[in-house]
Short mmCIF file of C-alpha atoms and ligand atoms in Angstrom, two decimals:
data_model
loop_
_atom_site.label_atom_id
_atom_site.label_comp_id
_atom_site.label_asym_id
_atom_site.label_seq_id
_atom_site.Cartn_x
_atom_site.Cartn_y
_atom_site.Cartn_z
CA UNK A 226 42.38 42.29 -32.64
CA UNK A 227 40.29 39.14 -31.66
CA UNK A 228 36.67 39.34 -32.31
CA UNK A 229 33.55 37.10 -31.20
CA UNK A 230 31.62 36.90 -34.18
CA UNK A 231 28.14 35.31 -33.29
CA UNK A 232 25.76 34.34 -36.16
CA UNK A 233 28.57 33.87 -38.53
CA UNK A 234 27.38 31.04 -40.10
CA UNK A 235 24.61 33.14 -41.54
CA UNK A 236 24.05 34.77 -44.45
CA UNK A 237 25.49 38.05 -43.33
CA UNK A 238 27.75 36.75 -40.56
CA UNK A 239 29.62 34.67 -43.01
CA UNK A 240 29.91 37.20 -45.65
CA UNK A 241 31.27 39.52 -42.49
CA UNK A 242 34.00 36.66 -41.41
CA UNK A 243 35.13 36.40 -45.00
CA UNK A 244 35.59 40.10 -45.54
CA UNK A 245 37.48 40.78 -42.08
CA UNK A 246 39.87 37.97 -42.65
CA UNK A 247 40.53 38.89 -46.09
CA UNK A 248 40.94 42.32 -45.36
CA UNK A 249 42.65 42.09 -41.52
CA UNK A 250 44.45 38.39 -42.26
CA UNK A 251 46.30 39.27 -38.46
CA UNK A 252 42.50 39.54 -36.93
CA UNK A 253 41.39 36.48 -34.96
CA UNK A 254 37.52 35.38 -35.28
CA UNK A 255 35.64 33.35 -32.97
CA UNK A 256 32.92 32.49 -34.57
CA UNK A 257 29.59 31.20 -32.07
CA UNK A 258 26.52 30.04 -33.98
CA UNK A 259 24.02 28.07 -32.76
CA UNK A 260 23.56 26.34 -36.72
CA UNK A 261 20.00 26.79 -36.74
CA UNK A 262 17.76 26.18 -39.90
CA UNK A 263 20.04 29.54 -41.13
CA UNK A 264 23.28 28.58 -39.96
CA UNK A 265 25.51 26.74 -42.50
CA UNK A 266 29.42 25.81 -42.24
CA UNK A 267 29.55 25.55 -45.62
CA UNK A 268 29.27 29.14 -45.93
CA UNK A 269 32.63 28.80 -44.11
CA UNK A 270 34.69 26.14 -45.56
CA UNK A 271 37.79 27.78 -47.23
CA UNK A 272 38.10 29.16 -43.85
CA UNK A 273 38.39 25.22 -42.00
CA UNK A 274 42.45 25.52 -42.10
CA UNK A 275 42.62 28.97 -41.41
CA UNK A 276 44.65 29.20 -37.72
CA UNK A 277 43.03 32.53 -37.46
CA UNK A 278 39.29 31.41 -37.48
CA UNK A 279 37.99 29.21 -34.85
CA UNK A 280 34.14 27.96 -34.69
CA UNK A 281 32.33 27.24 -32.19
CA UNK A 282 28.64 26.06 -31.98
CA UNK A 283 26.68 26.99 -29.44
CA UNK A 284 23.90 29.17 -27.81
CA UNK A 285 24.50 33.20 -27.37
CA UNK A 286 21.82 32.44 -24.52
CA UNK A 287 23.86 30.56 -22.82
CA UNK A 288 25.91 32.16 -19.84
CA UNK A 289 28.23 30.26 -19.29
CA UNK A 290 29.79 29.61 -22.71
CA UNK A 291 29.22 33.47 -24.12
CA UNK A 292 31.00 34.41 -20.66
CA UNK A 293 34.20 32.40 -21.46
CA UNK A 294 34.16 33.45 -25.14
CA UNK A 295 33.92 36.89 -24.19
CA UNK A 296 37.01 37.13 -21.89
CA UNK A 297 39.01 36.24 -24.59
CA UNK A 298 37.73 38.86 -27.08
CA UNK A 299 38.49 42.31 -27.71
CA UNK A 300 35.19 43.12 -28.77
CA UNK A 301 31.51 40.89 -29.71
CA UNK A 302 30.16 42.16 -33.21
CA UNK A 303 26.49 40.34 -33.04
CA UNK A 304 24.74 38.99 -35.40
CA UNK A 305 22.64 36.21 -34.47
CA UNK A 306 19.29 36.44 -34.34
CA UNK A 307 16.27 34.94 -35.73
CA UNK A 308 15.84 36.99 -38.83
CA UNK A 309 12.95 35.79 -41.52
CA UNK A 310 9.30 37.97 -40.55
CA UNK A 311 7.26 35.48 -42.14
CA UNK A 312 8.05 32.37 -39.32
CA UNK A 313 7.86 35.05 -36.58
CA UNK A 314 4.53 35.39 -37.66
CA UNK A 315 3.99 31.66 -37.86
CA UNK A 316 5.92 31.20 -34.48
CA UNK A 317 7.70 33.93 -32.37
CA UNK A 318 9.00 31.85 -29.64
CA UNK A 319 11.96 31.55 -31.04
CA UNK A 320 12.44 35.60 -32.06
CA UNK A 321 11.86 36.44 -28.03
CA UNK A 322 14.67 33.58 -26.74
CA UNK A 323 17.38 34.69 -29.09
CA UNK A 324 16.73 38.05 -30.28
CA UNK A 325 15.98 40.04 -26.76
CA UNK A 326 16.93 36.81 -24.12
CA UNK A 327 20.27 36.00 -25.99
CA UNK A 328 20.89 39.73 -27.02
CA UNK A 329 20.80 40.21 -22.89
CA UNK A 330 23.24 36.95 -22.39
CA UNK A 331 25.59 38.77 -24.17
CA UNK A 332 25.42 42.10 -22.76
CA UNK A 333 25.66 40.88 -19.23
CA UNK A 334 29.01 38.29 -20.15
CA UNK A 335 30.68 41.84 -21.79
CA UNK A 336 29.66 44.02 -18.65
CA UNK A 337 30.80 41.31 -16.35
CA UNK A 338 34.22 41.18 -18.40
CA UNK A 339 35.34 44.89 -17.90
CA UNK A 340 33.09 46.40 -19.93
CA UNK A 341 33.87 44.89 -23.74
CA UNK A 342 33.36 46.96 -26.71
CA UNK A 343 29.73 45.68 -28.13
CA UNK A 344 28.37 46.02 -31.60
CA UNK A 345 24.77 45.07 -32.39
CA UNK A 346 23.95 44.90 -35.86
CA UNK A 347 20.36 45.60 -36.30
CA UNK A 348 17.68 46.61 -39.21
CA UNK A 349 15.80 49.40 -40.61
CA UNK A 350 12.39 47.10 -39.62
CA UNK A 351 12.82 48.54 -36.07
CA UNK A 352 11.12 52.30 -37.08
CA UNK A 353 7.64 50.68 -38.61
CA UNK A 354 6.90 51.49 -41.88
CA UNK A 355 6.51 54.24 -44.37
CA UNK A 356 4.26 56.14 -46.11
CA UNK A 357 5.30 56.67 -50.17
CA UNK A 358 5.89 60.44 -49.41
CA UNK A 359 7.25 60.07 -45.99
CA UNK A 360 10.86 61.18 -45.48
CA UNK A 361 13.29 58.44 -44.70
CA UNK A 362 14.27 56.86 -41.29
CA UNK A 363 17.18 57.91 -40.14
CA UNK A 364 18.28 57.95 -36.53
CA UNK A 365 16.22 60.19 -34.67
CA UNK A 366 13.12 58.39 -36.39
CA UNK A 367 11.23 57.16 -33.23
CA UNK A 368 10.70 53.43 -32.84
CA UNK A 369 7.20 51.58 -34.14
CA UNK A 370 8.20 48.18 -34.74
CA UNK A 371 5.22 46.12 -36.03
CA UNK A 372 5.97 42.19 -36.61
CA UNK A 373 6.97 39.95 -34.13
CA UNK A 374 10.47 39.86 -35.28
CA UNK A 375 10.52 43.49 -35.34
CA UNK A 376 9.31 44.00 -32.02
CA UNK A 377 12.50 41.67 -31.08
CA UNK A 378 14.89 43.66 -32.57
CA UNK A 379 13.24 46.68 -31.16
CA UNK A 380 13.80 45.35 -27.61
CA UNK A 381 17.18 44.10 -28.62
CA UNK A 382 18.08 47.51 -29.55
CA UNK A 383 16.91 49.19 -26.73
CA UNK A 384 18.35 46.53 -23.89
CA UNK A 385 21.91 47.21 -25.61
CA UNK A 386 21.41 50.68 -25.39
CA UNK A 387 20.19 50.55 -21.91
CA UNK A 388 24.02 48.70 -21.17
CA UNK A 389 26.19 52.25 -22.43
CA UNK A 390 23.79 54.10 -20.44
CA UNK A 391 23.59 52.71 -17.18
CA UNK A 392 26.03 50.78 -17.15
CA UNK A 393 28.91 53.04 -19.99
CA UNK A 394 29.17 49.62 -21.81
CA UNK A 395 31.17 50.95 -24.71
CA UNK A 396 28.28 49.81 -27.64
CA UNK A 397 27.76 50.94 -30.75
CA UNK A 398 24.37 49.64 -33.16
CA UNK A 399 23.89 49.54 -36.80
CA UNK A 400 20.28 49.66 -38.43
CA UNK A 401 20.20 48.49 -41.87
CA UNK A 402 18.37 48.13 -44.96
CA UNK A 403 17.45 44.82 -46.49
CA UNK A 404 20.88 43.44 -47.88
CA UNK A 405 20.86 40.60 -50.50
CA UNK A 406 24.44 38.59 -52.08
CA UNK A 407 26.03 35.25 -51.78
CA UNK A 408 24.77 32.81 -48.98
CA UNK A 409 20.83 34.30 -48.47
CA UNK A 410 19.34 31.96 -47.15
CA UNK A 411 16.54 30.93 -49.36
CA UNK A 412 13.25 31.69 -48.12
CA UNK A 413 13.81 35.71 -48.62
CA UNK A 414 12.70 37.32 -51.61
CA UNK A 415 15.95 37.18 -54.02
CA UNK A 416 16.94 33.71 -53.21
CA UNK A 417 13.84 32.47 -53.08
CA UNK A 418 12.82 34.13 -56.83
CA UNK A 419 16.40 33.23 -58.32
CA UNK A 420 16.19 29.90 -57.51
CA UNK A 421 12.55 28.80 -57.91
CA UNK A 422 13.39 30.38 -61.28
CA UNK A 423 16.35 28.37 -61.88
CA UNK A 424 14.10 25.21 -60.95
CA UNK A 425 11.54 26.51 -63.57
CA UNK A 426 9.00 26.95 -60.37
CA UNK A 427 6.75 30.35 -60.19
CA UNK A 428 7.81 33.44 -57.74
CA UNK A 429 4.98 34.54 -55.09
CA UNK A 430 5.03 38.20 -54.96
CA UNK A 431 2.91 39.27 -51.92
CA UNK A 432 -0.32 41.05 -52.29
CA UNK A 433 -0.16 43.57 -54.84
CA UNK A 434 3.47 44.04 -55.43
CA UNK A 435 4.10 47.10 -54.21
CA UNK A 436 5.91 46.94 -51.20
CA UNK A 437 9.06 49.20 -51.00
CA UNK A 438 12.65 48.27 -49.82
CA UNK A 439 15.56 49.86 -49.53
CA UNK A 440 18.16 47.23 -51.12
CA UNK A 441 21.61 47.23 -50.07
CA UNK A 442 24.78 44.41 -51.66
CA UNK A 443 25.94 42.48 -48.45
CA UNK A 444 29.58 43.42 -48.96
CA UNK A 445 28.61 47.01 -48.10
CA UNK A 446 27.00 46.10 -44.92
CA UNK A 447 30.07 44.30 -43.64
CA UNK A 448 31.95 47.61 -45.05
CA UNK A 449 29.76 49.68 -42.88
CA UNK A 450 30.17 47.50 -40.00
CA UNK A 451 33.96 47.74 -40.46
CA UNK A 452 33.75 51.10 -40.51
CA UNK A 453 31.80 51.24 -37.02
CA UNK A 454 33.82 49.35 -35.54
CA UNK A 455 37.14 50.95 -36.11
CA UNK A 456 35.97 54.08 -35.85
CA UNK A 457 32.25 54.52 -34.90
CA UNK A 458 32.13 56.69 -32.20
CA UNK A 459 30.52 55.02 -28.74
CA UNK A 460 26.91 55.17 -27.83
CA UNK A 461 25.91 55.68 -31.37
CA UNK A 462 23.53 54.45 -33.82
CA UNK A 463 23.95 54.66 -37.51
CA UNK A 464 21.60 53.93 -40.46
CA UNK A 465 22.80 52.15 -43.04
CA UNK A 466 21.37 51.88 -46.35
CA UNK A 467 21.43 51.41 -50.35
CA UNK A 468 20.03 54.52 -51.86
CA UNK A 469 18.31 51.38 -53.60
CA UNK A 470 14.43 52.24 -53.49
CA UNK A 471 12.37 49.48 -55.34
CA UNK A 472 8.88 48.02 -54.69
CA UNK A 473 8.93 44.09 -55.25
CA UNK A 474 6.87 44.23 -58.48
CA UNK A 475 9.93 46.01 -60.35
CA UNK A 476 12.55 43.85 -58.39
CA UNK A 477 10.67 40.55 -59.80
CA UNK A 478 10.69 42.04 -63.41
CA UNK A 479 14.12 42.57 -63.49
CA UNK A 480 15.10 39.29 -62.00
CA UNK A 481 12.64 37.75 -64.78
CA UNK A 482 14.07 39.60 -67.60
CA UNK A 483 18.10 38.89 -66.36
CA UNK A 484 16.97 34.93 -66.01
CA UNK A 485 15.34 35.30 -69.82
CA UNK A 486 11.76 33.66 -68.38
CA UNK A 487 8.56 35.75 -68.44
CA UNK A 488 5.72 37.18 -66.28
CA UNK A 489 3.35 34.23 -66.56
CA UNK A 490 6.40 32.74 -63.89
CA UNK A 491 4.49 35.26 -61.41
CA UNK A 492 1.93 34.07 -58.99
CA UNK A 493 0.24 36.34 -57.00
CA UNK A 494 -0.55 35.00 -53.54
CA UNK A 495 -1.86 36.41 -50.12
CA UNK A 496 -0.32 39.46 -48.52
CA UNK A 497 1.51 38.77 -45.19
CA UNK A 498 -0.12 40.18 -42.25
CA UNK A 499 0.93 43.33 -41.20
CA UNK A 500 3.21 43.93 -44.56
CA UNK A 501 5.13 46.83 -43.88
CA UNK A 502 4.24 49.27 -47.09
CA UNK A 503 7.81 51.06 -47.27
CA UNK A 504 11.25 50.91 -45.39
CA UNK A 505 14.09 53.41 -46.80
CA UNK A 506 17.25 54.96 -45.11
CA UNK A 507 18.94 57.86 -45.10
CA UNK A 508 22.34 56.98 -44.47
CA UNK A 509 23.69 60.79 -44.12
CA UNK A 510 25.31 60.24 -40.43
CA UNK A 511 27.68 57.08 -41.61
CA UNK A 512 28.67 59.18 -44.81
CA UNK A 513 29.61 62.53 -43.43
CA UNK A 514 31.20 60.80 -40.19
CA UNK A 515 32.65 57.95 -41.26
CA UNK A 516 32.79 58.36 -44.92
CA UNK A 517 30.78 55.40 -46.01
CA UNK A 518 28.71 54.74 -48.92
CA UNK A 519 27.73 51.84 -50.94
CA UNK A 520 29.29 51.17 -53.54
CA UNK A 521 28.09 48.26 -55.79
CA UNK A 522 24.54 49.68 -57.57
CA UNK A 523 21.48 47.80 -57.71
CA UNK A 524 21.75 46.44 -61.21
CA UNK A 525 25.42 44.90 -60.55
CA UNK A 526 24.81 43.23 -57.06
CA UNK A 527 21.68 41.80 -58.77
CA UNK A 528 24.10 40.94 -61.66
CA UNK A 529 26.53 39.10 -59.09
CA UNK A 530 23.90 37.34 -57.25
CA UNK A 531 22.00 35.62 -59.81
CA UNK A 532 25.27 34.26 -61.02
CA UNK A 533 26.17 33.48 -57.54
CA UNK A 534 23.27 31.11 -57.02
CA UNK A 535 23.41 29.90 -60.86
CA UNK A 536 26.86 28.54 -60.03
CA UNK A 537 26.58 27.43 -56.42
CA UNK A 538 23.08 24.95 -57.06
CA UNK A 539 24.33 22.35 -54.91
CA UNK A 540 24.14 24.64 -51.93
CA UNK A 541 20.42 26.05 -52.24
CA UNK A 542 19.16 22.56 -53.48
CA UNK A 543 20.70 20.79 -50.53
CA UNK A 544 18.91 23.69 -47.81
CA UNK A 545 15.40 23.63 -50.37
CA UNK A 546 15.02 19.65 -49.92
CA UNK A 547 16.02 19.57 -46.50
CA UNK A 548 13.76 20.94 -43.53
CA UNK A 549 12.65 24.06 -45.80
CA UNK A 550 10.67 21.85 -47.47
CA UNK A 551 7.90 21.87 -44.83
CA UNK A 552 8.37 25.36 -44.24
CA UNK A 553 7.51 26.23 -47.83
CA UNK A 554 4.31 24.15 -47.59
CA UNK A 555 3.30 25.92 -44.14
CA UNK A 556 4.22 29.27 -45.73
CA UNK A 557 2.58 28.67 -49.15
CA UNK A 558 0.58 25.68 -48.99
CA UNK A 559 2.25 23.55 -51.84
P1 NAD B 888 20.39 34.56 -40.86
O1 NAD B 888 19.06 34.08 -40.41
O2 NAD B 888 20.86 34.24 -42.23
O3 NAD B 888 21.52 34.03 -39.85
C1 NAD B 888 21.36 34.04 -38.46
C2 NAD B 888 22.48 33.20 -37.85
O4 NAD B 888 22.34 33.24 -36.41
C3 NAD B 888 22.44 31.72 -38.25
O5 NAD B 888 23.73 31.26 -38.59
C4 NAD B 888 21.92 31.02 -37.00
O6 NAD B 888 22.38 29.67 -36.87
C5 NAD B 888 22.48 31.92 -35.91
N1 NAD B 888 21.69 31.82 -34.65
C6 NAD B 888 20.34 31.89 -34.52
N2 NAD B 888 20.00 31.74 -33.21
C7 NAD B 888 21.16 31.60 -32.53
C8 NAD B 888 21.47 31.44 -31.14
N3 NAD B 888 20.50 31.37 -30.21
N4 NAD B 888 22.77 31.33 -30.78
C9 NAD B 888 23.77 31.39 -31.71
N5 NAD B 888 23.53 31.54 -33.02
C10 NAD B 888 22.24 31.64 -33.43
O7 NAD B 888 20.37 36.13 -40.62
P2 NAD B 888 21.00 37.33 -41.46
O8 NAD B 888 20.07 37.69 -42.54
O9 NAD B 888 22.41 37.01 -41.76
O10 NAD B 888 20.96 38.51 -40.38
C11 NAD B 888 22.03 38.72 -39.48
C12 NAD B 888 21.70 39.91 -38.59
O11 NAD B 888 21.52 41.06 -39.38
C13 NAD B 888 20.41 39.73 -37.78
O12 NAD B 888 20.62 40.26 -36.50
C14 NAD B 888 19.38 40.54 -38.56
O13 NAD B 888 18.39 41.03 -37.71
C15 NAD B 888 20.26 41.65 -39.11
N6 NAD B 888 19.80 42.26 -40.39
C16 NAD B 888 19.49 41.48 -41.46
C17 NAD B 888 19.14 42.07 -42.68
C18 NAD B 888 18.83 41.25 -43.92
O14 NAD B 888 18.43 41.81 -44.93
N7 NAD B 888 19.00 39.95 -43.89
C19 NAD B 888 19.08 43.47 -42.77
C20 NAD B 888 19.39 44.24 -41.64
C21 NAD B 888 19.76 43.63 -40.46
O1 TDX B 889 7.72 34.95 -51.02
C1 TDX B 889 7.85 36.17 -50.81
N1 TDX B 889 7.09 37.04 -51.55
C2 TDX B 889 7.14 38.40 -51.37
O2 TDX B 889 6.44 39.14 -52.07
C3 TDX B 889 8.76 36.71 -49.83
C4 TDX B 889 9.61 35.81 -48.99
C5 TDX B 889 8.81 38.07 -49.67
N2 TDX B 889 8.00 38.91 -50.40
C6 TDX B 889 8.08 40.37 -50.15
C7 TDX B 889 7.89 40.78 -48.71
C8 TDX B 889 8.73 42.02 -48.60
O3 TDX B 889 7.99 43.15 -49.00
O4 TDX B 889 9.39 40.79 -50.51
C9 TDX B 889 9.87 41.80 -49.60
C10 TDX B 889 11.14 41.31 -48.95
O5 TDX B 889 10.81 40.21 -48.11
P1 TDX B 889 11.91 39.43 -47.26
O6 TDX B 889 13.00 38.98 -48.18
O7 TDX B 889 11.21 38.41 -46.43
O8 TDX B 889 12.55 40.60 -46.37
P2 TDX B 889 11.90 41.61 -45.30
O9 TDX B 889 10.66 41.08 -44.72
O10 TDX B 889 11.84 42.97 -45.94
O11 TDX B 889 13.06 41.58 -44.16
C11 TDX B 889 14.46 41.56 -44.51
O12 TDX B 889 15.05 42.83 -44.38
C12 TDX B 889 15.23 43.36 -43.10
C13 TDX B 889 15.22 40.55 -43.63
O13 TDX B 889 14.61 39.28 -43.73
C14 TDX B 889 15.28 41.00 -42.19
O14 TDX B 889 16.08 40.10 -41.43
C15 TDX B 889 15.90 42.38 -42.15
O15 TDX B 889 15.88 42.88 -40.85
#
């Protein structure tokens, strides 16, 4: 099987290439990334000799190149996007081009191919947010997306489903929960505490702490996505989650008591617009169909993460002095 991986230099792309190769070594990747501000090769090197993997860097909005990669593939699994809320808020240009614009590039190159099997992996962000009693989302939950890069997905989401119907494009989408592991790029919450910890540097938690995710360890994304692919059946969305409720408040406690420092290394700072209150999935469709579940618990994947990014300084401090550095000022003023 030959896959077009886009996004795959990302945090979740590259943790996807290095799963199917490990697990398929007779798969072929194709790997298109754009290498953004998210996009890193390093995230890839063991994989530089590997006559299975082949990179390629370039533009999923760009017709011409997608519609050559895409004859060659047996099917796209797509994850690049834009993906941090906080700069679509400071800028969504960006989110529209390559979320909903690039999303469509690709769509049209696997229609105009004969029809290629399409998976778009997608997020939990898409249904709005939650009320603490609410039930979860799951995949009837209607769709209220409410930041810019939200709204992107949304339309992403919709446009691919708009391919199977009109046009039987044989899709199928995933909508996950926040994930977390190796490679997170750091200006999202874990990365970002775990290593301004490391660098003896305060954590901004948002407004009052409260805000509720639903955290799920990367390697049971790519898992799921496996799963889908192989066996999802076409036209059909599944949630994906962690069964890993927390509100941030708890989740920076725990990373301060596992890195031995204490709460005066908290700094409360102003809310982000819009802050969704909860997000939280029930993943009962992918379980009874397809048998998944995650399987690494909260307290381990947090376990394997902090040690991740304790042993691998040289690649946060390289992204954190780099252009990041003027993002963190716009973002938090210092
Ligand atoms: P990321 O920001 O770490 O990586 C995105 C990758 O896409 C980067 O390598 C970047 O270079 C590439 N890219 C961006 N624009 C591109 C373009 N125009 N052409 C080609 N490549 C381009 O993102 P992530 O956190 O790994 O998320 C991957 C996907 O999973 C996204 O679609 C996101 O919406 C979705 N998702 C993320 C989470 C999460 O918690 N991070 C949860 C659910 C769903
Ligand atoms: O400095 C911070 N302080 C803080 O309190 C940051 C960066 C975040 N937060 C809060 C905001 C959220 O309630 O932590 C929570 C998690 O924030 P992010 O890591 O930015 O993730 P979130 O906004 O929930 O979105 C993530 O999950 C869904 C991914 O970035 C998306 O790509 C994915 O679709």
């Amino acid at each position: 099987m030959k896959l077009l991986v886009t996004g795959g230099a990302g945090f979740i792309g590259s943790n996807f290439v290095h799963y199917i190769l490990k697990k398929y070594p007779d798969y072929q990747v194709v790997n298109l990334d754009l290498l953004t501000y998210a996009g890193n090769l390093e995230n890839l090197k063991e994989l530089e000799n590997n006559p299975n993997y082949k990179f390629v860097k370039g533009d999923i909005a760009d017709f011409e190149l997608v519609n050559n990669l895409v004859k060659d593939c047996d099917i796209i699994v797509h994850f690049a996007a834009e993906s941090h809320v906080d700069r679509s808020i400071l800028d969504s240009e960006e989110f529209i081009r390559t979320n909903v614009i690039g999303t469509h590039t690709l769509l049209e190159a696997a229609k105009n191919n004969g029809n290629k099997r399409f998976h778009h992996v997608s997020t939990d962000e898409v249904f709005g947010a939650l009320k603490m009693d609410d039930p979860k989302f799951n995949e009837k939950t209607p769709y209220d997306p409410r930041s810019p890069y939200s709204a992107s997905k949304a339309s992403s989401d919709h446009l691919v489903r708009a391919y199977f119907h009109t046009y039987n494009l044989p899709i199928t989408i995933s909508n996950c929960s926040n994930n977390y592991g190796p490679y997170m790029f750091p200006e999202k919450l874990f990365p970002l505490f775990i290593t301004n910890l490391i660098e003896d540097k305060k954590v901004p938690l948002y407004g009052d702490g409260m805000n509720v995710r639903d955290w799920l360890y990367v390697e049971d994304h790519c898992v799921a996505i496996d799963a889908i692919i192989h066996k999802g059946r076409i036209g059909e969305t599944y949630c994906v989650g962690g069964d890993a409720e927390k509100n941030n408040k708890e989740i920076t406690y725990k990373i301060l008591e596992l890195m031995g420092k204490g709460e005066d290394m908290i700094e409360f700072v102003k809310d982000r617009p819009g802050h969704d209150r909860r997000y939280a999935i029930d993943f009962s469709k992918i379980k009874n169909e397809l048998g998944w579940e995650p399987s690494v618990s909260f307290e381990e994947g947090l376990q394997k993460t902090i040690e991740w990014y304790k042993n691998n300084e040289a690649w946060w401090k390289d992204i954190k002095s780099g252009e990041y550095a003027k993002y963190y000022e716009k973002q938090y003023g210092k």
